Amino acid sequence: MIVAGAFAGTVALGVGLGFWASADDSGPAGSASRQPSASGSADSPGTSGGSPKPSPTRSYALSKAPATIPAVRSHTAARGPGWRPARGARVVVSDADLADEGRLIAGELGMTYAGEKDDVRAGDVRLALGDDEGADPESYTMTVRGGRVVISGPADAGVFYGTRTLKQEVHDGGTAPEGVVKDEPAKPVRGFNLDIARKYFTAGWIEDRVRELGDLKFNELGLHFSDDQSFRIESDSHPEIVSKQHLTKAEVKKIVDLATSRHITVVPEIDSPGHLGAVIAAHPDLQLRNTQGVAARGAVDISKPAAADLVDDLLNEYADLFPGGQWNLGGDEYQALMVSNPSASYPQLAAAARSAYGSGGTVSDLTTGWLNDRADTVRAHDRTMRAWNDGFYAGTSVQPDKDLQVAYWTGKEIGARQPVAYLSAGRKLVNYNDEFLYYVLGQPNTFVYPTGERIYEQWTPRVVRGTQAVPAKYDAQILGGSFAVWCDLAGSQTQDQVAAGIRMPLRATVQKLWDPRKPALTWPQFRALADRLR
């Protein structure tokens, strides 16, 4: 059996006497667990197909830590038969708030969901909320003892993650090892970002990814649904901008509801003031043009109030569709600031900047003001916002709002700044490092498809740009990271090829976001474990 994670604590090593404490008891187990068989199961004498039963005549080897992705942070070994699901055995909860988690794991393991119960039966899985004041709400404790399992946590998210660990442990006939798992994530943001604007992905495909992400303990799904090529979600306020191939609001609501049931926040992104080509196609009067009348691809003219009004209409509309607490404002690659002399090329923007911010106002000031104004719109819906790092401009008199988090993806933009420039200013940051975490269809420019092996062996959340880590003192400001699929050359892969291509990178990414230590498994071992847990 491959050992994932690390042992923590000590247990009595004596021969089992066949007596187990209650699964709700916090005392040490009175018996210890023999090794699972090569298939990962541990049959107990006198049982047939059910959960292993204690035996007074058999001693058990000390249990090993469960082999899961991501690896559990600690496992206190014990002696005992471990646990396997038996058809008809119960999943019970100690709090009605855990009903959804209980029904889900019961259905997955072929067990019976029995609701709130106080009695104790052999083979039970009990889900409970604890009162661990100040504990990470995504943490959990799982105790396997006496032929029963108790998963507890300070909040339902942690209990859910405990059920994901249990599901992996007993996958394909495996046994949950005797002992106690204590587990929590290193980073609060564990994301997957999907570009559905450049390439249409079916609602069913996205739902499959949500289930995959949930089982891997990811907690964010970013949806980039507006860009130059298409606008992919039904709109009531501006139906004229919606592409023919799109998701209906009913389909999106189903995705959001599924994600919520897996404790995944869907993070929408309407990128602006660049990447708005699909919107501009229906509103050509909003197109940004230079002094020669040449259009700036995807860019709206932010000197025109109508551009702000239209984008605000969309932000307000979709706030109801995406009720989660996070929002991506975009802000990257505005073409007006990707020329040598923005004021000369776009004098209307320069004039608007001076009008808004005085004689020293610049196009960068005006663009920063645009970002802040959109933040005001979204903030009214009580969201926490982030923007791409190249939407934060240096040397401006207008500063980006202090509550904007940095979604750091590149060091290739004009006037590129190192991550420390943002961190030293006190910004919180989410790591989207395009050197490791960008799966760009067709591999344009200098992009190559990232591999799970490279992420697993070389990347950490502190490796924000390129291959060098930022100083450890900034670790707490790095909220986590997000693996991203971008569909620049949309026809390069089918959606099924995308799913296969990102399978191992996703697993490697979440391993590094969940556990800050060097992985205990080699890459071949980790890959073999992932194949076994399919």
PDB file of N, CA and C in Angstrom, residues 316-370:
ATOM      1  N   ASN A 316     -24.400  43.842 -12.718  1.00  0.00           N
ATOM      2  CA  ASN A 316     -25.566  43.781 -11.827  1.00  0.00           C
ATOM      3  C   ASN A 316     -26.457  42.587 -12.157  1.00  0.00           C
ATOM      4  N   GLU A 317     -26.623  42.310 -13.438  1.00  0.00           N
ATOM      5  CA  GLU A 317     -27.474  41.187 -13.833  1.00  0.00           C
ATOM      6  C   GLU A 317     -26.924  39.858 -13.332  1.00  0.00           C
ATOM      7  N   TYR A 318     -25.644  39.642 -13.532  1.00  0.00           N
ATOM      8  CA  TYR A 318     -25.077  38.322 -13.220  1.00  0.00           C
ATOM      9  C   TYR A 318     -24.764  38.133 -11.733  1.00  0.00           C
ATOM     10  N   ALA A 319     -24.833  39.211 -10.969  1.00  0.00           N
ATOM     11  CA  ALA A 319     -24.655  39.055  -9.522  1.00  0.00           C
ATOM     12  C   ALA A 319     -25.715  38.142  -8.940  1.00  0.00           C
ATOM     13  N   ASP A 320     -26.910  38.150  -9.505  1.00  0.00           N
ATOM     14  CA  ASP A 320     -27.972  37.270  -9.026  1.00  0.00           C
ATOM     15  C   ASP A 320     -27.734  35.819  -9.443  1.00  0.00           C
ATOM     16  N   LEU A 321     -27.114  35.625 -10.600  1.00  0.00           N
ATOM     17  CA  LEU A 321     -26.880  34.273 -11.101  1.00  0.00           C
ATOM     18  C   LEU A 321     -25.722  33.595 -10.384  1.00  0.00           C
ATOM     19  N   PHE A 322     -24.749  34.408  -9.963  1.00  0.00           N
ATOM     20  CA  PHE A 322     -23.564  33.889  -9.274  1.00  0.00           C
ATOM     21  C   PHE A 322     -23.534  34.445  -7.848  1.00  0.00           C
ATOM     22  N   PRO A 323     -24.172  33.773  -6.906  1.00  0.00           N
ATOM     23  CA  PRO A 323     -24.307  34.334  -5.558  1.00  0.00           C
ATOM     24  C   PRO A 323     -23.090  34.142  -4.664  1.00  0.00           C
ATOM     25  N   GLY A 324     -22.048  33.467  -5.146  1.00  0.00           N
ATOM     26  CA  GLY A 324     -20.862  33.254  -4.325  1.00  0.00           C
ATOM     27  C   GLY A 324     -20.166  34.555  -3.979  1.00  0.00           C
ATOM     28  N   GLY A 325     -19.243  34.497  -3.042  1.00  0.00           N
ATOM     29  CA  GLY A 325     -18.628  35.715  -2.510  1.00  0.00           C
ATOM     30  C   GLY A 325     -17.459  36.267  -3.292  1.00  0.00           C
ATOM     31  N   GLN A 326     -17.095  35.644  -4.423  1.00  0.00           N
ATOM     32  CA  GLN A 326     -15.905  36.064  -5.162  1.00  0.00           C
ATOM     33  C   GLN A 326     -16.263  36.540  -6.568  1.00  0.00           C
ATOM     34  N   TRP A 327     -15.445  37.472  -7.097  1.00  0.00           N
ATOM     35  CA  TRP A 327     -15.681  38.011  -8.437  1.00  0.00           C
ATOM     36  C   TRP A 327     -14.349  38.420  -9.055  1.00  0.00           C
ATOM     37  N   ASN A 328     -14.176  38.130 -10.334  1.00  0.00           N
ATOM     38  CA  ASN A 328     -12.984  38.552 -11.079  1.00  0.00           C
ATOM     39  C   ASN A 328     -13.374  39.679 -12.030  1.00  0.00           C
ATOM     40  N   LEU A 329     -12.771  40.846 -11.840  1.00  0.00           N
ATOM     41  CA  LEU A 329     -13.071  42.017 -12.663  1.00  0.00           C
ATOM     42  C   LEU A 329     -12.261  42.057 -13.963  1.00  0.00           C
ATOM     43  N   GLY A 330     -11.262  41.178 -14.097  1.00  0.00           N
ATOM     44  CA  GLY A 330     -10.436  41.198 -15.305  1.00  0.00           C
ATOM     45  C   GLY A 330      -9.417  42.321 -15.254  1.00  0.00           C
ATOM     46  N   GLY A 331      -9.560  43.288 -16.159  1.00  0.00           N
ATOM     47  CA  GLY A 331      -8.687  44.467 -16.159  1.00  0.00           C
ATOM     48  C   GLY A 331      -7.412  44.326 -16.955  1.00  0.00           C
ATOM     49  N   ASP A 332      -7.171  43.186 -17.589  1.00  0.00           N
ATOM     50  CA  ASP A 332      -5.880  42.956 -18.255  1.00  0.00           C
ATOM     51  C   ASP A 332      -5.906  43.381 -19.723  1.00  0.00           C
ATOM     52  N   GLU A 333      -4.725  43.595 -20.246  1.00  0.00           N
ATOM     53  CA  GLU A 333      -4.468  43.762 -21.680  1.00  0.00           C
ATOM     54  C   GLU A 333      -5.378  44.799 -22.352  1.00  0.00           C
ATOM     55  N   TYR A 334      -5.528  45.961 -21.726  1.00  0.00           N
ATOM     56  CA  TYR A 334      -6.267  47.041 -22.373  1.00  0.00           C
ATOM     57  C   TYR A 334      -5.364  47.643 -23.435  1.00  0.00           C
ATOM     58  N   GLN A 335      -5.796  47.578 -24.676  1.00  0.00           N
ATOM     59  CA  GLN A 335      -4.935  47.914 -25.815  1.00  0.00           C
ATOM     60  C   GLN A 335      -4.445  49.361 -25.795  1.00  0.00           C
ATOM     61  N   ALA A 336      -5.197  50.252 -25.181  1.00  0.00           N
ATOM     62  CA  ALA A 336      -4.777  51.656 -25.137  1.00  0.00           C
ATOM     63  C   ALA A 336      -3.472  51.830 -24.379  1.00  0.00           C
ATOM     64  N   LEU A 337      -3.182  50.907 -23.455  1.00  0.00           N
ATOM     65  CA  LEU A 337      -1.962  51.006 -22.661  1.00  0.00           C
ATOM     66  C   LEU A 337      -0.881  50.048 -23.145  1.00  0.00           C
ATOM     67  N   MET A 338      -1.050  49.519 -24.351  1.00  0.00           N
ATOM     68  CA  MET A 338      -0.065  48.614 -24.923  1.00  0.00           C
ATOM     69  C   MET A 338       0.584  49.230 -26.158  1.00  0.00           C
ATOM     70  N   VAL A 339       0.556  50.576 -26.197  1.00  0.00           N
ATOM     71  CA  VAL A 339       1.245  51.334 -27.256  1.00  0.00           C
ATOM     72  C   VAL A 339       2.267  52.247 -26.587  1.00  0.00           C
ATOM     73  N   SER A 340       3.180  52.775 -27.380  1.00  0.00           N
ATOM     74  CA  SER A 340       4.289  53.537 -26.807  1.00  0.00           C
ATOM     75  C   SER A 340       3.840  54.855 -26.201  1.00  0.00           C
ATOM     76  N   ASN A 341       2.816  55.499 -26.777  1.00  0.00           N
ATOM     77  CA  ASN A 341       2.365  56.797 -26.274  1.00  0.00           C
ATOM     78  C   ASN A 341       0.843  56.830 -26.254  1.00  0.00           C
ATOM     79  N   PRO A 342       0.223  56.318 -25.171  1.00  0.00           N
ATOM     80  CA  PRO A 342      -1.231  56.246 -25.117  1.00  0.00           C
ATOM     81  C   PRO A 342      -1.923  57.591 -25.319  1.00  0.00           C
ATOM     82  N   SER A 343      -1.384  58.659 -24.740  1.00  0.00           N
ATOM     83  CA  SER A 343      -2.042  59.966 -24.846  1.00  0.00           C
ATOM     84  C   SER A 343      -2.069  60.469 -26.279  1.00  0.00           C
ATOM     85  N   ALA A 344      -0.985  60.220 -27.013  1.00  0.00           N
ATOM     86  CA  ALA A 344      -0.938  60.655 -28.408  1.00  0.00           C
ATOM     87  C   ALA A 344      -1.821  59.791 -29.295  1.00  0.00           C
ATOM     88  N   SER A 345      -1.839  58.506 -29.031  1.00  0.00           N
ATOM     89  CA  SER A 345      -2.635  57.599 -29.863  1.00  0.00           C
ATOM     90  C   SER A 345      -4.127  57.720 -29.587  1.00  0.00           C
ATOM     91  N   TYR A 346      -4.474  58.016 -28.338  1.00  0.00           N
ATOM     92  CA  TYR A 346      -5.879  58.067 -27.942  1.00  0.00           C
ATOM     93  C   TYR A 346      -6.142  59.367 -27.181  1.00  0.00           C
ATOM     94  N   PRO A 347      -6.147  60.490 -27.893  1.00  0.00           N
ATOM     95  CA  PRO A 347      -6.293  61.787 -27.233  1.00  0.00           C
ATOM     96  C   PRO A 347      -7.623  61.937 -26.491  1.00  0.00           C
ATOM     97  N   GLN A 348      -8.666  61.213 -26.938  1.00  0.00           N
ATOM     98  CA  GLN A 348      -9.955  61.294 -26.229  1.00  0.00           C
ATOM     99  C   GLN A 348      -9.843  60.728 -24.829  1.00  0.00           C
ATOM    100  N   LEU A 349      -9.007  59.703 -24.650  1.00  0.00           N
ATOM    101  CA  LEU A 349      -8.794  59.137 -23.319  1.00  0.00           C
ATOM    102  C   LEU A 349      -7.981  60.098 -22.461  1.00  0.00           C
ATOM    103  N   ALA A 350      -6.978  60.718 -23.058  1.00  0.00           N
ATOM    104  CA  ALA A 350      -6.156  61.676 -22.325  1.00  0.00           C
ATOM    105  C   ALA A 350      -6.995  62.857 -21.858  1.00  0.00           C
ATOM    106  N   ALA A 351      -7.893  63.330 -22.723  1.00  0.00           N
ATOM    107  CA  ALA A 351      -8.747  64.454 -22.354  1.00  0.00           C
ATOM    108  C   ALA A 351      -9.701  64.071 -21.228  1.00  0.00           C
ATOM    109  N   ALA A 352     -10.234  62.862 -21.295  1.00  0.00           N
ATOM    110  CA  ALA A 352     -11.140  62.406 -20.244  1.00  0.00           C
ATOM    111  C   ALA A 352     -10.390  62.259 -18.918  1.00  0.00           C
ATOM    112  N   ALA A 353      -9.134  61.834 -18.972  1.00  0.00           N
ATOM    113  CA  ALA A 353      -8.320  61.685 -17.758  1.00  0.00           C
ATOM    114  C   ALA A 353      -8.075  63.041 -17.114  1.00  0.00           C
ATOM    115  N   ARG A 354      -7.749  64.034 -17.930  1.00  0.00           N
ATOM    116  CA  ARG A 354      -7.505  65.379 -17.377  1.00  0.00           C
ATOM    117  C   ARG A 354      -8.782  65.964 -16.795  1.00  0.00           C
ATOM    118  N   SER A 355      -9.904  65.687 -17.444  1.00  0.00           N
ATOM    119  CA  SER A 355     -11.181  66.187 -16.946  1.00  0.00           C
ATOM    120  C   SER A 355     -11.532  65.565 -15.598  1.00  0.00           C
ATOM    121  N   ALA A 356     -11.212  64.278 -15.440  1.00  0.00           N
ATOM    122  CA  ALA A 356     -11.573  63.564 -14.219  1.00  0.00           C
ATOM    123  C   ALA A 356     -10.577  63.798 -13.091  1.00  0.00           C
ATOM    124  N   TYR A 357      -9.269  63.931 -13.446  1.00  0.00           N
ATOM    125  CA  TYR A 357      -8.241  63.910 -12.405  1.00  0.00           C
ATOM    126  C   TYR A 357      -7.296  65.105 -12.439  1.00  0.00           C
ATOM    127  N   GLY A 358      -7.646  66.131 -13.199  1.00  0.00           N
ATOM    128  CA  GLY A 358      -6.813  67.323 -13.241  1.00  0.00           C
ATOM    129  C   GLY A 358      -5.784  67.255 -14.363  1.00  0.00           C
ATOM    130  N   SER A 359      -4.986  68.304 -14.438  1.00  0.00           N
ATOM    131  CA  SER A 359      -4.062  68.458 -15.575  1.00  0.00           C
ATOM    132  C   SER A 359      -3.032  67.346 -15.668  1.00  0.00           C
ATOM    133  N   GLY A 360      -2.748  66.689 -14.541  1.00  0.00           N
ATOM    134  CA  GLY A 360      -1.763  65.603 -14.567  1.00  0.00           C
ATOM    135  C   GLY A 360      -2.356  64.238 -14.828  1.00  0.00           C
ATOM    136  N   GLY A 361      -3.655  64.164 -15.060  1.00  0.00           N
ATOM    137  CA  GLY A 361      -4.310  62.872 -15.273  1.00  0.00           C
ATOM    138  C   GLY A 361      -3.802  62.177 -16.518  1.00  0.00           C
ATOM    139  N   THR A 362      -3.622  60.870 -16.433  1.00  0.00           N
ATOM    140  CA  THR A 362      -3.085  60.074 -17.548  1.00  0.00           C
ATOM    141  C   THR A 362      -4.085  58.995 -17.955  1.00  0.00           C
ATOM    142  N   VAL A 363      -3.794  58.362 -19.091  1.00  0.00           N
ATOM    143  CA  VAL A 363      -4.647  57.262 -19.545  1.00  0.00           C
ATOM    144  C   VAL A 363      -4.610  56.114 -18.535  1.00  0.00           C
ATOM    145  N   SER A 364      -3.466  55.901 -17.896  1.00  0.00           N
ATOM    146  CA  SER A 364      -3.389  54.885 -16.841  1.00  0.00           C
ATOM    147  C   SER A 364      -4.294  55.238 -15.673  1.00  0.00           C
ATOM    148  N   ASP A 365      -4.348  56.513 -15.309  1.00  0.00           N
ATOM    149  CA  ASP A 365      -5.264  56.947 -14.246  1.00  0.00           C
ATOM    150  C   ASP A 365      -6.714  56.665 -14.627  1.00  0.00           C
ATOM    151  N   LEU A 366      -7.045  56.987 -15.866  1.00  0.00           N
ATOM    152  CA  LEU A 366      -8.419  56.799 -16.323  1.00  0.00           C
ATOM    153  C   LEU A 366      -8.789  55.316 -16.302  1.00  0.00           C
ATOM    154  N   THR A 367      -7.850  54.460 -16.700  1.00  0.00           N
ATOM    155  CA  THR A 367      -8.104  53.022 -16.732  1.00  0.00           C
ATOM    156  C   THR A 367      -8.215  52.460 -15.318  1.00  0.00           C
ATOM    157  N   THR A 368      -7.395  52.959 -14.407  1.00  0.00           N
ATOM    158  CA  THR A 368      -7.498  52.547 -13.008  1.00  0.00           C
ATOM    159  C   THR A 368      -8.827  52.998 -12.423  1.00  0.00           C
ATOM    160  N   GLY A 369      -9.245  54.204 -12.774  1.00  0.00           N
ATOM    161  CA  GLY A 369     -10.548  54.695 -12.334  1.00  0.00           C
ATOM    162  C   GLY A 369     -11.685  53.825 -12.840  1.00  0.00           C
ATOM    163  N   TRP A 370     -11.564  53.356 -14.089  1.00  0.00           N
ATOM    164  CA  TRP A 370     -12.561  52.431 -14.638  1.00  0.00           C
ATOM    165  C   TRP A 370     -12.650  51.172 -13.770  1.00  0.00           C
TER     166      TRP A 370
END
